[in-house]
XYZ file of C-alpha atoms in Angstrom:
314
model
C -166.557 33.877 16.688
C -164.871 36.775 14.841
C -166.850 40.044 14.954
C -169.205 40.412 11.998
C -167.601 43.736 10.910
C -164.137 42.207 10.839
C -165.304 39.140 8.903
C -167.199 41.241 6.324
C -164.251 43.596 5.880
C -161.919 40.667 5.394
C -164.141 39.001 2.810
C -164.719 42.318 0.965
C -160.980 42.830 0.690
C -160.599 39.346 -0.769
C -162.560 40.344 -3.853
C -159.508 42.200 -5.130
C -157.350 39.062 -4.815
C -156.913 36.272 -7.304
C -159.602 33.522 -7.110
C -157.104 30.956 -5.749
C -155.823 33.255 -2.991
C -159.379 34.279 -2.157
C -160.542 30.691 -1.808
C -157.492 29.866 0.364
C -158.076 32.907 2.553
C -161.732 32.051 3.062
C -160.782 28.559 4.214
C -158.233 30.033 6.612
C -160.709 32.526 8.051
C -163.254 29.740 8.403
C -160.748 27.594 10.319
C -159.738 30.547 12.457
C -163.344 31.272 13.358
C -163.708 27.659 14.518
C -160.608 27.937 16.661
C -161.827 31.162 18.249
C -165.197 29.800 19.277
C -166.066 30.014 22.928
C -165.770 26.763 24.972
C -169.553 26.226 24.779
C -169.372 26.306 20.983
C -166.398 23.923 20.682
C -166.960 20.750 18.709
C -164.974 17.524 19.128
C -162.282 16.848 16.536
C -163.760 14.461 13.981
C -160.541 12.774 12.859
C -156.902 12.867 13.920
C -154.659 13.414 10.856
C -153.118 10.169 9.620
C -149.493 11.220 10.193
C -150.192 12.268 13.777
C -152.274 9.162 14.488
C -149.554 6.917 13.047
C -146.850 8.581 15.126
C -148.846 8.406 18.353
C -149.851 4.777 17.758
C -146.266 3.696 17.061
C -144.685 5.648 19.905
C -143.937 3.540 22.940
C -141.137 3.530 25.540
C -138.109 1.446 24.606
C -135.761 -0.016 27.260
C -132.227 1.370 27.400
C -130.216 -1.814 27.997
C -129.733 -4.063 24.980
C -130.569 -7.118 27.088
C -134.155 -5.904 27.425
C -134.532 -4.432 23.947
C -132.862 -7.139 21.851
C -133.203 -10.410 23.765
C -135.024 -12.838 21.417
C -137.025 -14.616 24.134
C -138.842 -13.670 27.304
C -136.313 -12.762 29.970
C -136.221 -15.199 32.871
C -135.075 -14.729 36.449
C -131.888 -16.627 35.635
C -131.024 -14.231 32.809
C -131.646 -11.232 35.071
C -129.404 -12.601 37.808
C -126.550 -13.193 35.363
C -126.505 -9.618 34.048
C -123.187 -7.938 34.835
C -124.019 -4.452 36.115
C -120.860 -3.768 38.093
C -122.557 -4.101 41.454
C -120.677 -2.037 44.027
C -118.936 0.016 41.344
C -117.908 3.414 42.679
C -116.210 6.430 41.140
C -113.600 7.554 43.646
C -113.758 11.368 43.917
C -110.397 13.033 43.328
C -111.020 16.634 42.260
C -112.717 19.265 44.399
C -115.870 19.211 42.264
C -116.070 15.407 42.520
C -115.761 15.541 46.288
C -118.380 18.293 46.442
C -120.767 16.204 44.336
C -120.190 13.103 46.463
C -120.737 14.901 49.787
C -123.840 16.638 48.460
C -125.415 13.346 47.374
C -124.611 11.722 50.720
C -126.275 14.698 52.419
C -129.353 14.385 50.213
C -129.719 10.716 51.152
C -130.351 11.583 54.805
C -133.967 12.640 54.083
C -135.197 9.397 52.447
C -133.256 7.243 54.917
C -134.875 9.061 57.833
C -138.395 9.395 56.445
C -138.989 6.229 54.419
C -136.857 3.731 56.361
C -138.184 0.301 55.265
C -140.971 1.651 53.045
C -139.199 0.541 49.869
C -142.085 1.174 47.494
C -142.510 4.799 48.537
C -138.742 5.295 48.569
C -138.660 4.031 44.978
C -141.462 6.392 43.946
C -139.640 9.355 45.466
C -136.341 8.225 43.938
C -137.758 8.002 40.417
C -139.533 11.376 40.543
C -136.122 12.916 41.252
C -134.023 10.618 39.043
C -136.071 11.552 35.956
C -135.065 15.212 36.292
C -131.319 15.277 35.352
C -131.772 13.668 31.934
C -134.571 16.034 30.932
C -132.742 19.135 32.200
C -129.489 18.117 30.542
C -131.202 17.334 27.224
C -133.130 20.609 27.301
C -130.026 22.693 27.930
C -127.951 20.814 25.346
C -130.814 21.284 22.865
C -130.972 25.037 23.465
C -127.176 25.288 23.276
C -127.210 23.486 19.926
C -129.745 26.028 18.648
C -127.731 28.982 19.930
C -124.429 27.710 18.549
C -126.070 26.396 15.364
C -123.929 23.269 15.606
C -124.528 19.583 16.260
C -124.868 18.665 19.912
C -122.321 15.857 19.812
C -124.570 12.987 20.843
C -125.893 13.894 24.315
C -129.503 14.874 23.674
C -130.968 11.550 22.554
C -129.341 9.589 25.355
C -130.392 12.063 28.041
C -134.005 12.111 26.809
C -134.025 8.314 26.767
C -132.651 8.297 30.305
C -135.428 10.621 31.490
C -138.069 8.444 29.828
C -136.558 5.306 31.353
C -136.730 6.782 34.844
C -140.318 7.873 34.225
C -141.202 4.322 33.229
C -139.765 3.119 36.545
C -142.193 5.470 38.256
C -145.131 4.211 36.181
C -144.239 0.654 37.190
C -144.037 1.408 40.911
C -147.293 3.332 40.789
C -148.988 0.023 39.941
C -147.718 -1.317 43.278
C -148.409 1.706 45.479
C -150.848 4.561 45.831
C -149.114 7.468 47.635
C -151.269 9.416 50.077
C -151.857 13.141 49.814
C -148.964 14.076 52.106
C -146.450 11.976 50.161
C -147.654 13.457 46.869
C -147.138 16.933 48.324
C -143.665 15.905 49.484
C -142.819 14.655 45.985
C -144.052 17.948 44.508
C -141.856 20.002 46.822
C -138.733 17.871 46.426
C -139.030 17.736 42.655
C -139.595 21.492 42.403
C -136.540 22.337 44.487
C -134.332 19.754 42.774
C -135.375 20.731 39.241
C -134.600 24.416 39.724
C -131.333 23.736 41.553
C -130.176 21.249 38.904
C -131.214 23.584 36.076
C -129.132 26.437 37.492
C -126.274 24.091 38.323
C -126.177 22.679 34.787
C -125.908 26.190 33.377
C -122.823 26.763 35.523
C -121.153 23.343 35.406
C -122.430 20.367 33.395
C -119.421 18.418 34.647
C -120.467 18.843 38.282
C -124.120 18.057 37.565
C -123.349 14.847 35.680
C -121.105 13.786 38.550
C -123.951 14.471 40.982
C -126.264 12.386 38.784
C -123.654 9.616 38.691
C -123.452 9.489 42.484
C -127.255 9.651 42.739
C -127.423 6.577 40.530
C -124.827 4.835 42.702
C -127.129 5.419 45.648
C -130.080 4.168 43.584
C -128.238 0.885 42.997
C -127.670 0.627 46.755
C -131.338 1.386 47.504
C -132.609 -1.267 45.111
C -130.138 -3.769 46.543
C -131.680 -3.116 49.977
C -135.104 -3.577 48.343
C -133.996 -7.015 47.105
C -132.685 -7.949 50.554
C -136.045 -7.008 52.092
C -137.845 -9.247 49.594
C -135.443 -12.137 50.197
C -135.922 -11.824 53.966
C -139.711 -11.784 53.657
C -140.051 -8.200 54.892
C -141.618 -7.190 51.579
C -144.042 -9.523 49.821
C -142.813 -10.808 46.482
C -145.987 -10.204 44.502
C -146.615 -10.794 40.817
C -145.007 -8.146 38.634
C -147.386 -5.560 37.148
C -148.249 -5.998 33.479
C -146.553 -2.739 32.487
C -143.238 -4.148 33.762
C -143.689 -7.417 31.857
C -144.226 -5.521 28.619
C -141.504 -2.920 29.117
C -138.756 -5.341 30.141
C -139.930 -8.325 28.063
C -140.129 -10.416 31.241
C -141.503 -13.947 31.448
C -145.228 -14.173 32.350
C -144.567 -15.452 35.877
C -142.155 -12.648 36.767
C -142.385 -11.174 40.265
C -141.639 -7.832 41.862
C -138.183 -9.164 42.683
C -137.471 -9.593 38.970
C -138.628 -6.029 38.376
C -136.310 -4.694 41.083
C -133.374 -6.521 39.497
C -134.251 -5.050 36.085
C -134.687 -1.513 37.436
C -131.388 -1.784 39.337
C -129.658 -2.744 36.067
C -131.032 0.446 34.473
C -129.751 2.538 37.363
C -126.299 0.994 36.955
C -126.329 2.041 33.297
C -127.274 5.618 34.244
C -124.501 5.587 36.848
C -121.877 4.693 34.262
C -123.258 7.101 31.647
C -123.299 10.142 33.912
C -119.817 9.491 35.282
C -118.642 9.140 31.669
C -120.308 12.409 30.669
C -118.690 14.193 33.603
C -115.289 12.902 32.491
C -116.025 14.026 28.930
C -116.828 17.564 30.068
C -113.692 17.580 32.221
C -111.592 16.688 29.159
C -113.386 19.381 27.101
C -113.814 16.890 24.238
C -117.577 16.852 24.179
C -118.191 15.412 20.724
C -119.190 11.886 21.637
C -119.942 10.994 18.030
C -116.327 11.545 16.960
C -115.028 9.560 19.916
C -117.372 6.654 19.188
C -116.429 6.702 15.507
C -112.719 6.706 16.374
C -113.238 3.861 18.858
C -115.117 1.805 16.250
C -112.356 2.366 13.679
C -109.695 1.232 16.135
C -111.714 -1.868 16.976
C -112.201 -2.675 13.286
C -108.475 -2.237 12.639
C -107.638 -4.552 15.546
C -110.042 -7.182 14.208
C -108.537 -6.928 10.717
C -105.042 -7.296 12.146
C -106.178 -10.349 14.089
C -107.611 -11.980 10.977
C -104.393 -11.264 9.050
C -102.275 -12.872 11.776
C -104.464 -15.975 11.727
C -104.066 -16.308 7.943
C -100.296 -16.103 8.282
């Protein structure tokens, strides 16, 4: 609690204030004294304010792909298999920075290939703890830049935060299928720490290079999940029932299996692949206002549709 001398002095000084200000100040000092109690004197919060409770209750992860977020019925295996994700799609490196990014990602893949081999669950856990970093780092730096420049970001922040959340949800799903041992948790901690700091510094120097690295990482993620599917199809990995968190997140049918989850996660990774390669191209062109580009694209599409309707009438 506040020292008695300080409290008495504060309340004595309030006598010279107006009654309203005095009453307000007393309430503030009373609240402050509660906050400054020692841990043994702390009391549990009686009620969470309505606005905060409403926000927390209504906040839940939303899938990134429209197929998962907007499909009117439960998504079946057939629907998953028919999704066009551009399997095998690859951005051919042409510039020096692209080639550097590509070689760096290929070098980084040596560790999981050597250590995890056919342990697809643990590989996926490691992959997602790293894959969730670029979106958060990029969003954080774009956010701070927007504050410094006092201008709109141009449309990056929301997508990058959503990407980071999506990758984190992948991790939450795989953690229902696997319990990493102490050594693997320590390995994840070390890899994530090194990668976060390296990517943070790299993004300060060249967002274009970092988004290209993320794009190639996602290409490798698509490859890894394709190998995961092959292992399930060959019977190397048991095709168990999908965890409940995956059914809810992806709106999957009740009888969905781990194979269905792998297909859904791979589709997300393909989306991140395309997005990060696009962002790298945008930074290379130095036209980083995505909102203006999207608006212009929508106007052109609307004009084309109007012209098509006019030609039909004629």
